[in-house]
Amino acid sequence: MRQTNRAGKLAFSAVLALLASASAVAQKSTADGIAEYREMLQDGNPAELFEMKGEELWKQRRGPKNASLEQCDLGKGPGVVKGAFVELPRYFADTAKVQDLESRLLTCMEKQQGLDAKKIAATPFGKDEQKNMEGLVAWIASQSKGMAFNLPQTHVQEKQAYEMGKRLFFMRGGPHDFACASCHGADGKRIRLQDLPNLTKNPGASEGFGAWPAYRVSSGELWSMQRRLNDCYRQQRFPYPGYASDVTVALGVYMGVNGKDGKATAPSIKR
Amino acid sequence: MSKANWLPIAGIASSLIVLGCASVDSSANLDALTQQAVASSFRDQGIAKVDRLQQDESNAACSAADVAGVPLDAKRSAAIEAANLKTVQWPKDGKLVGDWREGEKIAQNGRGMTWTDKAGSANGGNCYNCHQISKEEISFGTLGPSLYNYGKIRGITDPGSAESKAIVEYTWGKVWNAKAYNACSGMPRFGHAGILTEAQVRDVVALLVDPKSPVNR
């Protein structure tokens, strides 16, 4: 009786092992297929069209003040675009705030061009002035492509923003009790077949944070970091985070600092 | 549980006191600054209202532990698990196992409760986002453990039998409120939070324990 049991158990575990290895093979080929698909997409990223539009917008005189953004200070001095993306978000003395690329662009659009920053922040993604924002972030990010993230952490507000971002990243809430960390807090995890970068450290933090803005093939749009965070919160079943709000900027600081020394690949391409 | 609720508003009030007397970078001050940012950054959208940001004691304790990088001690975990176990609602008719076919549909469905979902529409369980379940579905996540052969591995041959009672009850309790068995579980509390109805929980339990379900074949 005992022997029969043992034989049964052995056969059972052999079957389990077989099934596990069959499943591993299926997973591998699926993952390979996705990798190939991504490889194909890399050839001719439509984000380039957004970059071209963004460069034009940067130089174009617009708004009630009929001015360009060429004197906009993204943190490296007025008009310096190269290298700015890999040092954002950072503290700005004129606004006395830590700002990410998008909240800083709102400041420049308001102060230099006389556009209404509040109205732009309230505009739905992909509409009106937010379409211009897509181009601007694509171009500005592209000017730091391949450069290493090096967010400043010298000002007290920059340090505070990191600590706030960390608390927000681990904040469990909503009907599902999710936090950002539920999906992005460990290595080698995935949702369905989608790989999830671990945003608490490198390489995940720079690969994840450093890939946005990105062209989304599924929607045919260019998604900014703010839009990416907005959709993460939607899927967490949280309420709606304000565009360029303190929460989203602090999360940017947390991810960007965690990604230090990793290389920016934005604007990248996503399925 | 409701007594343990904390509000972002309370965080702001305490921050004013903290700012007056403590160092700028104290942990309490950073907590308060974070709550101010939360209160000023989020707004209602569709069915997703800002009251969803109120944490109960379980979420507050586990979030703080995650930030500190130090897991909760055994005593605190046990207290949280006991409080959550008390919230588990058992089926009025005692029927714990429903239709696995319906359970599979619920496991596949990832919809519900976002600000783009409509009030009153049936929610999915999102199970495949995190778990391997049937071997036919290869698009599954790995945030949770594999549930393939869940009932078989646990020796369930007849879910209605006396020998299976304890494990079938545990399965119901786990789907209803995962924190009853693991204080800081990453799994949603499907029954407790009103994500799934009693009938839906019954069908999901069937998917896991029914020997005829693809999970156990």
PDB file of N, CA and C in Angstrom, chain A residues 12 16 19 23 26-27 30 156 159-160 163-164 166-168 170-178 181-183 188-193 196 230-231 233-235 237-242 245-248, chain B residues 24 27 30-31 33-34 37-38 41-43 45 48-49 52-53 55 59 62-63 66-67 108 110 112-116 126 128-129 132 137-143 148-149 179 184-185 188-189 193 195:
ATOM      1  N   PHE A  12       3.349  11.210 -10.232  1.00  0.00           N
ATOM      2  CA  PHE A  12       2.705  12.524 -10.176  1.00  0.00           C
ATOM      3  C   PHE A  12       3.735  13.646 -10.329  1.00  0.00           C
ATOM      4  N   LEU A  16       4.240  16.479 -13.223  1.00  0.00           N
ATOM      5  CA  LEU A  16       4.341  17.913 -12.901  1.00  0.00           C
ATOM      6  C   LEU A  16       5.568  18.535 -13.551  1.00  0.00           C
ATOM      7  N   LEU A  19       5.075  18.943 -17.253  1.00  0.00           N
ATOM      8  CA  LEU A  19       4.178  20.052 -17.547  1.00  0.00           C
ATOM      9  C   LEU A  19       4.891  21.385 -17.345  1.00  0.00           C
ATOM     10  N   SER A  23       5.541  24.148 -20.214  1.00  0.00           N
ATOM     11  CA  SER A  23       5.066  25.505 -20.024  1.00  0.00           C
ATOM     12  C   SER A  23       6.206  26.515 -20.168  1.00  0.00           C
ATOM     13  N   ALA A  26       6.907  27.060 -23.833  1.00  0.00           N
ATOM     14  CA  ALA A  26       5.885  27.907 -24.432  1.00  0.00           C
ATOM     15  C   ALA A  26       6.125  29.370 -24.079  1.00  0.00           C
ATOM     16  N   GLN A  27       6.485  29.602 -22.786  1.00  0.00           N
ATOM     17  CA  GLN A  27       6.738  30.977 -22.355  1.00  0.00           C
ATOM     18  C   GLN A  27       7.913  31.589 -23.094  1.00  0.00           C
ATOM     19  N   THR A  30       7.081  32.549 -26.614  1.00  0.00           N
ATOM     20  CA  THR A  30       6.226  33.730 -26.643  1.00  0.00           C
ATOM     21  C   THR A  30       7.044  34.986 -26.367  1.00  0.00           C
ATOM     22  N   VAL A 156      17.250  70.930  -0.714  1.00  0.00           N
ATOM     23  CA  VAL A 156      16.436  70.235   0.286  1.00  0.00           C
ATOM     24  C   VAL A 156      15.115  69.750  -0.320  1.00  0.00           C
ATOM     25  N   LYS A 159      15.601  66.506  -2.207  1.00  0.00           N
ATOM     26  CA  LYS A 159      15.688  65.346  -1.300  1.00  0.00           C
ATOM     27  C   LYS A 159      14.312  64.985  -0.760  1.00  0.00           C
ATOM     28  N   GLN A 160      13.557  66.027  -0.401  1.00  0.00           N
ATOM     29  CA  GLN A 160      12.196  65.779   0.092  1.00  0.00           C
ATOM     30  C   GLN A 160      11.345  65.101  -0.983  1.00  0.00           C
ATOM     31  N   GLU A 163      11.995  61.433  -1.160  1.00  0.00           N
ATOM     32  CA  GLU A 163      11.384  60.707  -0.030  1.00  0.00           C
ATOM     33  C   GLU A 163       9.864  60.632  -0.179  1.00  0.00           C
ATOM     34  N   MET A 164       9.272  61.708  -0.691  1.00  0.00           N
ATOM     35  CA  MET A 164       7.823  61.686  -0.936  1.00  0.00           C
ATOM     36  C   MET A 164       7.493  60.688  -2.045  1.00  0.00           C
ATOM     37  N   LYS A 166       9.100  58.063  -2.837  1.00  0.00           N
ATOM     38  CA  LYS A 166       9.238  56.707  -2.300  1.00  0.00           C
ATOM     39  C   LYS A 166       7.974  56.313  -1.535  1.00  0.00           C
ATOM     40  N   ARG A 167       7.460  57.228  -0.717  1.00  0.00           N
ATOM     41  CA  ARG A 167       6.227  56.940   0.035  1.00  0.00           C
ATOM     42  C   ARG A 167       5.041  56.729  -0.903  1.00  0.00           C
ATOM     43  N   LEU A 168       4.986  57.517  -1.963  1.00  0.00           N
ATOM     44  CA  LEU A 168       3.889  57.384  -2.931  1.00  0.00           C
ATOM     45  C   LEU A 168       3.992  56.063  -3.693  1.00  0.00           C
ATOM     46  N   PHE A 170       5.050  53.288  -2.656  1.00  0.00           N
ATOM     47  CA  PHE A 170       4.634  52.142  -1.823  1.00  0.00           C
ATOM     48  C   PHE A 170       3.250  52.325  -1.200  1.00  0.00           C
ATOM     49  N   MET A 171       2.536  53.390  -1.597  1.00  0.00           N
ATOM     50  CA  MET A 171       1.241  53.704  -0.984  1.00  0.00           C
ATOM     51  C   MET A 171       0.147  52.771  -1.508  1.00  0.00           C
ATOM     52  N   ARG A 172      -0.277  51.832  -0.667  1.00  0.00           N
ATOM     53  CA  ARG A 172      -1.334  50.877  -1.041  1.00  0.00           C
ATOM     54  C   ARG A 172      -2.688  51.535  -0.834  1.00  0.00           C
ATOM     55  N   GLY A 173      -3.527  51.448  -1.835  1.00  0.00           N
ATOM     56  CA  GLY A 173      -4.851  52.055  -1.692  1.00  0.00           C
ATOM     57  C   GLY A 173      -5.778  51.610  -2.807  1.00  0.00           C
ATOM     58  N   GLY A 174      -6.936  52.258  -2.862  1.00  0.00           N
ATOM     59  CA  GLY A 174      -7.932  51.902  -3.866  1.00  0.00           C
ATOM     60  C   GLY A 174      -8.606  50.593  -3.507  1.00  0.00           C
ATOM     61  N   PRO A 175      -9.662  50.226  -4.245  1.00  0.00           N
ATOM     62  CA  PRO A 175     -10.383  48.994  -3.920  1.00  0.00           C
ATOM     63  C   PRO A 175      -9.531  47.731  -4.066  1.00  0.00           C
ATOM     64  N   HIS A 176      -8.457  47.805  -4.842  1.00  0.00           N
ATOM     65  CA  HIS A 176      -7.626  46.615  -5.049  1.00  0.00           C
ATOM     66  C   HIS A 176      -6.397  46.573  -4.139  1.00  0.00           C
ATOM     67  N   ASP A 177      -6.232  47.588  -3.299  1.00  0.00           N
ATOM     68  CA  ASP A 177      -5.067  47.665  -2.385  1.00  0.00           C
ATOM     69  C   ASP A 177      -3.736  47.741  -3.140  1.00  0.00           C
ATOM     70  N   PHE A 178      -3.743  48.219  -4.368  1.00  0.00           N
ATOM     71  CA  PHE A 178      -2.502  48.264  -5.134  1.00  0.00           C
ATOM     72  C   PHE A 178      -1.655  49.477  -4.782  1.00  0.00           C
ATOM     73  N   ALA A 181       4.339  49.781  -6.316  1.00  0.00           N
ATOM     74  CA  ALA A 181       5.245  48.671  -6.028  1.00  0.00           C
ATOM     75  C   ALA A 181       4.602  47.306  -6.267  1.00  0.00           C
ATOM     76  N   SER A 182       3.262  47.237  -6.311  1.00  0.00           N
ATOM     77  CA  SER A 182       2.611  45.946  -6.534  1.00  0.00           C
ATOM     78  C   SER A 182       3.101  45.322  -7.836  1.00  0.00           C
ATOM     79  N   CYS A 183       3.320  46.150  -8.839  1.00  0.00           N
ATOM     80  CA  CYS A 183       3.774  45.652 -10.147  1.00  0.00           C
ATOM     81  C   CYS A 183       5.254  45.935 -10.398  1.00  0.00           C
ATOM     82  N   GLY A 188      12.011  40.619 -12.435  1.00  0.00           N
ATOM     83  CA  GLY A 188      11.572  39.474 -13.233  1.00  0.00           C
ATOM     84  C   GLY A 188      10.082  39.174 -13.204  1.00  0.00           C
ATOM     85  N   LYS A 189       9.243  40.181 -12.899  1.00  0.00           N
ATOM     86  CA  LYS A 189       7.802  39.940 -12.862  1.00  0.00           C
ATOM     87  C   LYS A 189       7.143  40.393 -14.161  1.00  0.00           C
ATOM     88  N   ARG A 190       5.944  39.866 -14.410  1.00  0.00           N
ATOM     89  CA  ARG A 190       5.197  40.322 -15.575  1.00  0.00           C
ATOM     90  C   ARG A 190       3.706  40.280 -15.298  1.00  0.00           C
ATOM     91  N   ILE A 191       2.959  41.136 -16.033  1.00  0.00           N
ATOM     92  CA  ILE A 191       1.494  41.105 -16.054  1.00  0.00           C
ATOM     93  C   ILE A 191       1.127  40.485 -17.375  1.00  0.00           C
ATOM     94  N   ARG A 192       0.259  39.422 -17.327  1.00  0.00           N
ATOM     95  CA  ARG A 192       0.036  38.656 -18.568  1.00  0.00           C
ATOM     96  C   ARG A 192       1.406  38.370 -19.181  1.00  0.00           C
ATOM     97  N   LEU A 193       1.672  38.823 -20.419  1.00  0.00           N
ATOM     98  CA  LEU A 193       3.002  38.551 -20.993  1.00  0.00           C
ATOM     99  C   LEU A 193       3.898  39.784 -20.974  1.00  0.00           C
ATOM    100  N   LEU A 196       7.630  43.627 -16.518  1.00  0.00           N
ATOM    101  CA  LEU A 196       7.495  44.801 -15.655  1.00  0.00           C
ATOM    102  C   LEU A 196       8.861  45.209 -15.113  1.00  0.00           C
ATOM    103  N   ASN A 230      -0.390  58.536 -15.403  1.00  0.00           N
ATOM    104  CA  ASN A 230      -1.839  58.664 -15.320  1.00  0.00           C
ATOM    105  C   ASN A 230      -2.509  57.316 -15.583  1.00  0.00           C
ATOM    106  N   ASP A 231      -2.018  56.594 -16.601  1.00  0.00           N
ATOM    107  CA  ASP A 231      -2.640  55.315 -16.921  1.00  0.00           C
ATOM    108  C   ASP A 231      -2.304  54.247 -15.882  1.00  0.00           C
ATOM    109  N   TYR A 233      -2.052  54.870 -12.689  1.00  0.00           N
ATOM    110  CA  TYR A 233      -3.002  55.137 -11.603  1.00  0.00           C
ATOM    111  C   TYR A 233      -4.419  54.682 -11.981  1.00  0.00           C
ATOM    112  N   ARG A 234      -4.782  54.831 -13.243  1.00  0.00           N
ATOM    113  CA  ARG A 234      -6.096  54.346 -13.674  1.00  0.00           C
ATOM    114  C   ARG A 234      -6.194  52.840 -13.439  1.00  0.00           C
ATOM    115  N   GLN A 235      -5.148  52.128 -13.847  1.00  0.00           N
ATOM    116  CA  GLN A 235      -5.174  50.672 -13.692  1.00  0.00           C
ATOM    117  C   GLN A 235      -5.048  50.238 -12.232  1.00  0.00           C
ATOM    118  N   ARG A 237      -6.792  51.572 -10.094  1.00  0.00           N
ATOM    119  CA  ARG A 237      -8.140  51.915  -9.603  1.00  0.00           C
ATOM    120  C   ARG A 237      -8.097  53.086  -8.631  1.00  0.00           C
ATOM    121  N   PHE A 238      -7.055  53.936  -8.773  1.00  0.00           N
ATOM    122  CA  PHE A 238      -6.962  55.138  -7.952  1.00  0.00           C
ATOM    123  C   PHE A 238      -7.815  56.239  -8.578  1.00  0.00           C
ATOM    124  N   PRO A 239      -8.088  57.326  -7.822  1.00  0.00           N
ATOM    125  CA  PRO A 239      -8.689  58.506  -8.453  1.00  0.00           C
ATOM    126  C   PRO A 239      -7.687  59.164  -9.404  1.00  0.00           C
ATOM    127  N   TYR A 240      -8.063  60.292  -9.996  1.00  0.00           N
ATOM    128  CA  TYR A 240      -7.309  60.879 -11.110  1.00  0.00           C
ATOM    129  C   TYR A 240      -6.188  61.803 -10.617  1.00  0.00           C
ATOM    130  N   PRO A 241      -4.935  61.522 -11.011  1.00  0.00           N
ATOM    131  CA  PRO A 241      -3.847  62.416 -10.598  1.00  0.00           C
ATOM    132  C   PRO A 241      -3.762  63.636 -11.510  1.00  0.00           C
ATOM    133  N   GLY A 242      -3.613  64.806 -10.927  1.00  0.00           N
ATOM    134  CA  GLY A 242      -3.511  66.029 -11.725  1.00  0.00           C
ATOM    135  C   GLY A 242      -2.276  66.018 -12.607  1.00  0.00           C
ATOM    136  N   SER A 245       1.127  67.329 -11.315  1.00  0.00           N
ATOM    137  CA  SER A 245       0.840  67.521  -9.886  1.00  0.00           C
ATOM    138  C   SER A 245       2.042  67.131  -9.039  1.00  0.00           C
ATOM    139  N   ASP A 246       1.984  67.507  -7.748  1.00  0.00           N
ATOM    140  CA  ASP A 246       3.091  67.198  -6.834  1.00  0.00           C
ATOM    141  C   ASP A 246       3.358  65.689  -6.760  1.00  0.00           C
ATOM    142  N   VAL A 247       2.287  64.898  -6.785  1.00  0.00           N
ATOM    143  CA  VAL A 247       2.439  63.444  -6.694  1.00  0.00           C
ATOM    144  C   VAL A 247       3.201  62.885  -7.905  1.00  0.00           C
ATOM    145  N   THR A 248       2.796  63.274  -9.095  1.00  0.00           N
ATOM    146  CA  THR A 248       3.433  62.708 -10.287  1.00  0.00           C
ATOM    147  C   THR A 248       4.878  63.194 -10.435  1.00  0.00           C
TER     148      THR A 248
ATOM    149  N   VAL B  24      13.266  69.406   9.540  1.00  0.00           N
ATOM    150  CA  VAL B  24      12.568  69.406   8.252  1.00  0.00           C
ATOM    151  C   VAL B  24      12.488  68.002   7.652  1.00  0.00           C
ATOM    152  N   SER B  27      10.974  61.787   9.528  1.00  0.00           N
ATOM    153  CA  SER B  27      10.117  60.875   8.797  1.00  0.00           C
ATOM    154  C   SER B  27       8.654  61.297   8.899  1.00  0.00           C
ATOM    155  N   LEU B  30       8.016  64.089   6.511  1.00  0.00           N
ATOM    156  CA  LEU B  30       7.949  63.627   5.121  1.00  0.00           C
ATOM    157  C   LEU B  30       6.625  62.900   4.867  1.00  0.00           C
ATOM    158  N   ASP B  31       6.152  62.163   5.868  1.00  0.00           N
ATOM    159  CA  ASP B  31       4.835  61.526   5.743  1.00  0.00           C
ATOM    160  C   ASP B  31       3.768  62.599   5.546  1.00  0.00           C
ATOM    161  N   LEU B  33       4.144  65.715   4.441  1.00  0.00           N
ATOM    162  CA  LEU B  33       4.298  66.355   3.128  1.00  0.00           C
ATOM    163  C   LEU B  33       3.686  65.477   2.031  1.00  0.00           C
ATOM    164  N   THR B  34       3.895  64.181   2.166  1.00  0.00           N
ATOM    165  CA  THR B  34       3.346  63.248   1.176  1.00  0.00           C
ATOM    166  C   THR B  34       1.823  63.312   1.186  1.00  0.00           C
ATOM    167  N   ALA B  37       0.632  66.348  -0.547  1.00  0.00           N
ATOM    168  CA  ALA B  37       0.736  66.174  -2.006  1.00  0.00           C
ATOM    169  C   ALA B  37      -0.421  65.317  -2.518  1.00  0.00           C
ATOM    170  N   VAL B  38      -0.761  64.268  -1.778  1.00  0.00           N
ATOM    171  CA  VAL B  38      -1.876  63.394  -2.184  1.00  0.00           C
ATOM    172  C   VAL B  38      -3.179  64.182  -2.204  1.00  0.00           C
ATOM    173  N   SER B  41      -3.228  66.612  -5.155  1.00  0.00           N
ATOM    174  CA  SER B  41      -2.950  66.106  -6.507  1.00  0.00           C
ATOM    175  C   SER B  41      -4.078  65.294  -7.130  1.00  0.00           C
ATOM    176  N   PHE B  42      -4.812  64.539  -6.306  1.00  0.00           N
ATOM    177  CA  PHE B  42      -5.840  63.652  -6.872  1.00  0.00           C
ATOM    178  C   PHE B  42      -7.215  64.311  -6.852  1.00  0.00           C
ATOM    179  N   ARG B  43      -8.043  63.942  -7.834  1.00  0.00           N
ATOM    180  CA  ARG B  43      -9.431  64.393  -7.854  1.00  0.00           C
ATOM    181  C   ARG B  43     -10.344  63.234  -8.269  1.00  0.00           C
ATOM    182  N   GLN B  45     -12.810  61.145 -10.501  1.00  0.00           N
ATOM    183  CA  GLN B  45     -13.011  60.965 -11.942  1.00  0.00           C
ATOM    184  C   GLN B  45     -13.915  59.750 -12.124  1.00  0.00           C
ATOM    185  N   ALA B  48     -14.184  56.587  -9.791  1.00  0.00           N
ATOM    186  CA  ALA B  48     -12.988  56.570  -8.923  1.00  0.00           C
ATOM    187  C   ALA B  48     -12.895  57.882  -8.142  1.00  0.00           C
ATOM    188  N   LYS B  49     -13.343  57.849  -6.902  1.00  0.00           N
ATOM    189  CA  LYS B  49     -13.384  59.054  -6.066  1.00  0.00           C
ATOM    190  C   LYS B  49     -12.173  59.098  -5.129  1.00  0.00           C
ATOM    191  N   ARG B  52     -11.101  56.777  -2.098  1.00  0.00           N
ATOM    192  CA  ARG B  52     -10.348  55.524  -2.269  1.00  0.00           C
ATOM    193  C   ARG B  52      -8.927  55.631  -1.722  1.00  0.00           C
ATOM    194  N   LEU B  53      -8.488  56.856  -1.438  1.00  0.00           N
ATOM    195  CA  LEU B  53      -7.128  57.035  -0.939  1.00  0.00           C
ATOM    196  C   LEU B  53      -7.045  56.844   0.570  1.00  0.00           C
ATOM    197  N   GLN B  55      -6.632  54.914   3.674  1.00  0.00           N
ATOM    198  CA  GLN B  55      -6.100  53.570   3.921  1.00  0.00           C
ATOM    199  C   GLN B  55      -6.693  53.002   5.209  1.00  0.00           C
ATOM    200  N   ASN B  59      -3.457  48.487   5.129  1.00  0.00           N
ATOM    201  CA  ASN B  59      -2.709  49.159   4.070  1.00  0.00           C
ATOM    202  C   ASN B  59      -1.727  50.193   4.623  1.00  0.00           C
ATOM    203  N   CYS B  62       1.274  48.206   6.119  1.00  0.00           N
ATOM    204  CA  CYS B  62       2.095  47.537   5.097  1.00  0.00           C
ATOM    205  C   CYS B  62       2.827  48.548   4.219  1.00  0.00           C
ATOM    206  N   SER B  63       2.179  49.680   3.918  1.00  0.00           N
ATOM    207  CA  SER B  63       2.855  50.724   3.138  1.00  0.00           C
ATOM    208  C   SER B  63       4.063  51.247   3.901  1.00  0.00           C
ATOM    209  N   ASP B  66       6.851  48.792   3.847  1.00  0.00           N
ATOM    210  CA  ASP B  66       7.515  48.759   2.533  1.00  0.00           C
ATOM    211  C   ASP B  66       8.483  49.933   2.382  1.00  0.00           C
ATOM    212  N   VAL B  67       8.057  51.123   2.835  1.00  0.00           N
ATOM    213  CA  VAL B  67       8.921  52.307   2.747  1.00  0.00           C
ATOM    214  C   VAL B  67      10.170  52.100   3.593  1.00  0.00           C
ATOM    215  N   GLN B 108     -10.466  35.528 -16.446  1.00  0.00           N
ATOM    216  CA  GLN B 108      -9.948  36.153 -17.676  1.00  0.00           C
ATOM    217  C   GLN B 108     -10.250  37.650 -17.732  1.00  0.00           C
ATOM    218  N   GLY B 110     -10.381  41.357 -16.923  1.00  0.00           N
ATOM    219  CA  GLY B 110      -9.599  42.322 -16.148  1.00  0.00           C
ATOM    220  C   GLY B 110     -10.281  43.663 -15.973  1.00  0.00           C
ATOM    221  N   GLY B 112     -13.110  46.602 -14.693  1.00  0.00           N
ATOM    222  CA  GLY B 112     -13.880  47.013 -13.530  1.00  0.00           C
ATOM    223  C   GLY B 112     -13.187  47.956 -12.588  1.00  0.00           C
ATOM    224  N   MET B 113     -13.938  48.952 -12.124  1.00  0.00           N
ATOM    225  CA  MET B 113     -13.579  49.867 -11.031  1.00  0.00           C
ATOM    226  C   MET B 113     -12.536  50.935 -11.367  1.00  0.00           C
ATOM    227  N   THR B 114     -12.113  51.021 -12.650  1.00  0.00           N
ATOM    228  CA  THR B 114     -11.250  52.146 -13.010  1.00  0.00           C
ATOM    229  C   THR B 114     -12.144  53.326 -13.345  1.00  0.00           C
ATOM    230  N   TRP B 115     -11.536  54.504 -13.505  1.00  0.00           N
ATOM    231  CA  TRP B 115     -12.345  55.685 -13.804  1.00  0.00           C
ATOM    232  C   TRP B 115     -12.924  55.660 -15.221  1.00  0.00           C
ATOM    233  N   THR B 116     -12.499  54.690 -16.061  1.00  0.00           N
ATOM    234  CA  THR B 116     -13.120  54.561 -17.384  1.00  0.00           C
ATOM    235  C   THR B 116     -14.201  53.477 -17.397  1.00  0.00           C
ATOM    236  N   ASN B 126      -9.481  39.593 -12.765  1.00  0.00           N
ATOM    237  CA  ASN B 126      -8.103  39.955 -13.096  1.00  0.00           C
ATOM    238  C   ASN B 126      -7.094  38.864 -12.766  1.00  0.00           C
ATOM    239  N   TYR B 128      -5.704  36.233 -14.183  1.00  0.00           N
ATOM    240  CA  TYR B 128      -4.598  35.872 -15.089  1.00  0.00           C
ATOM    241  C   TYR B 128      -3.525  36.955 -15.171  1.00  0.00           C
ATOM    242  N   ASN B 129      -3.864  38.182 -14.749  1.00  0.00           N
ATOM    243  CA  ASN B 129      -2.830  39.220 -14.766  1.00  0.00           C
ATOM    244  C   ASN B 129      -1.636  38.816 -13.896  1.00  0.00           C
ATOM    245  N   GLN B 132      -0.603  32.081 -13.138  1.00  0.00           N
ATOM    246  CA  GLN B 132      -0.863  31.001 -14.077  1.00  0.00           C
ATOM    247  C   GLN B 132      -2.043  30.213 -13.505  1.00  0.00           C
ATOM    248  N   GLU B 137      -4.097  28.599 -21.164  1.00  0.00           N
ATOM    249  CA  GLU B 137      -3.861  30.044 -21.289  1.00  0.00           C
ATOM    250  C   GLU B 137      -2.400  30.338 -20.985  1.00  0.00           C
ATOM    251  N   ILE B 138      -1.650  30.711 -22.055  1.00  0.00           N
ATOM    252  CA  ILE B 138      -0.223  30.977 -21.813  1.00  0.00           C
ATOM    253  C   ILE B 138       0.040  32.457 -21.520  1.00  0.00           C
ATOM    254  N   SER B 139      -0.969  33.313 -21.734  1.00  0.00           N
ATOM    255  CA  SER B 139      -0.788  34.734 -21.410  1.00  0.00           C
ATOM    256  C   SER B 139      -1.199  34.965 -19.962  1.00  0.00           C
ATOM    257  N   PHE B 140      -0.240  34.745 -19.066  1.00  0.00           N
ATOM    258  CA  PHE B 140      -0.522  34.921 -17.644  1.00  0.00           C
ATOM    259  C   PHE B 140       0.633  35.678 -16.995  1.00  0.00           C
ATOM    260  N   GLY B 141       0.345  36.283 -15.847  1.00  0.00           N
ATOM    261  CA  GLY B 141       1.370  37.035 -15.122  1.00  0.00           C
ATOM    262  C   GLY B 141       2.041  36.202 -14.059  1.00  0.00           C
ATOM    263  N   THR B 142       3.103  36.786 -13.489  1.00  0.00           N
ATOM    264  CA  THR B 142       3.876  36.037 -12.491  1.00  0.00           C
ATOM    265  C   THR B 142       3.996  36.816 -11.170  1.00  0.00           C
ATOM    266  N   LEU B 143       3.089  37.779 -10.967  1.00  0.00           N
ATOM    267  CA  LEU B 143       3.144  38.546  -9.712  1.00  0.00           C
ATOM    268  C   LEU B 143       2.715  37.676  -8.530  1.00  0.00           C
ATOM    269  N   TYR B 148      -1.864  26.586 -11.183  1.00  0.00           N
ATOM    270  CA  TYR B 148      -2.126  25.399 -11.987  1.00  0.00           C
ATOM    271  C   TYR B 148      -2.083  24.163 -11.082  1.00  0.00           C
ATOM    272  N   ASN B 149      -3.068  23.307 -11.211  1.00  0.00           N
ATOM    273  CA  ASN B 149      -3.204  22.098 -10.375  1.00  0.00           C
ATOM    274  C   ASN B 149      -3.461  22.414  -8.894  1.00  0.00           C
ATOM    275  N   LYS B 179      -5.799  39.127   2.925  1.00  0.00           N
ATOM    276  CA  LYS B 179      -5.013  39.595   4.076  1.00  0.00           C
ATOM    277  C   LYS B 179      -5.387  38.860   5.363  1.00  0.00           C
ATOM    278  N   CYS B 184       0.281  41.412   4.559  1.00  0.00           N
ATOM    279  CA  CYS B 184       0.650  42.358   3.507  1.00  0.00           C
ATOM    280  C   CYS B 184       0.588  41.706   2.121  1.00  0.00           C
ATOM    281  N   SER B 185      -0.321  40.762   1.965  1.00  0.00           N
ATOM    282  CA  SER B 185      -0.512  40.128   0.653  1.00  0.00           C
ATOM    283  C   SER B 185      -0.727  41.186  -0.428  1.00  0.00           C
ATOM    284  N   PRO B 188      -5.686  41.531  -4.212  1.00  0.00           N
ATOM    285  CA  PRO B 188      -6.883  42.297  -3.839  1.00  0.00           C
ATOM    286  C   PRO B 188      -7.817  41.474  -2.944  1.00  0.00           C
ATOM    287  N   ARG B 189      -8.565  42.183  -2.087  1.00  0.00           N
ATOM    288  CA  ARG B 189      -9.531  41.515  -1.200  1.00  0.00           C
ATOM    289  C   ARG B 189     -10.884  41.498  -1.917  1.00  0.00           C
ATOM    290  N   ALA B 193     -13.659  43.945  -0.519  1.00  0.00           N
ATOM    291  CA  ALA B 193     -13.678  45.252  -1.171  1.00  0.00           C
ATOM    292  C   ALA B 193     -14.851  45.400  -2.149  1.00  0.00           C
ATOM    293  N   ILE B 195     -15.284  43.829  -4.940  1.00  0.00           N
ATOM    294  CA  ILE B 195     -14.879  43.709  -6.352  1.00  0.00           C
ATOM    295  C   ILE B 195     -15.704  42.596  -6.995  1.00  0.00           C
TER     296      ILE B 195
END
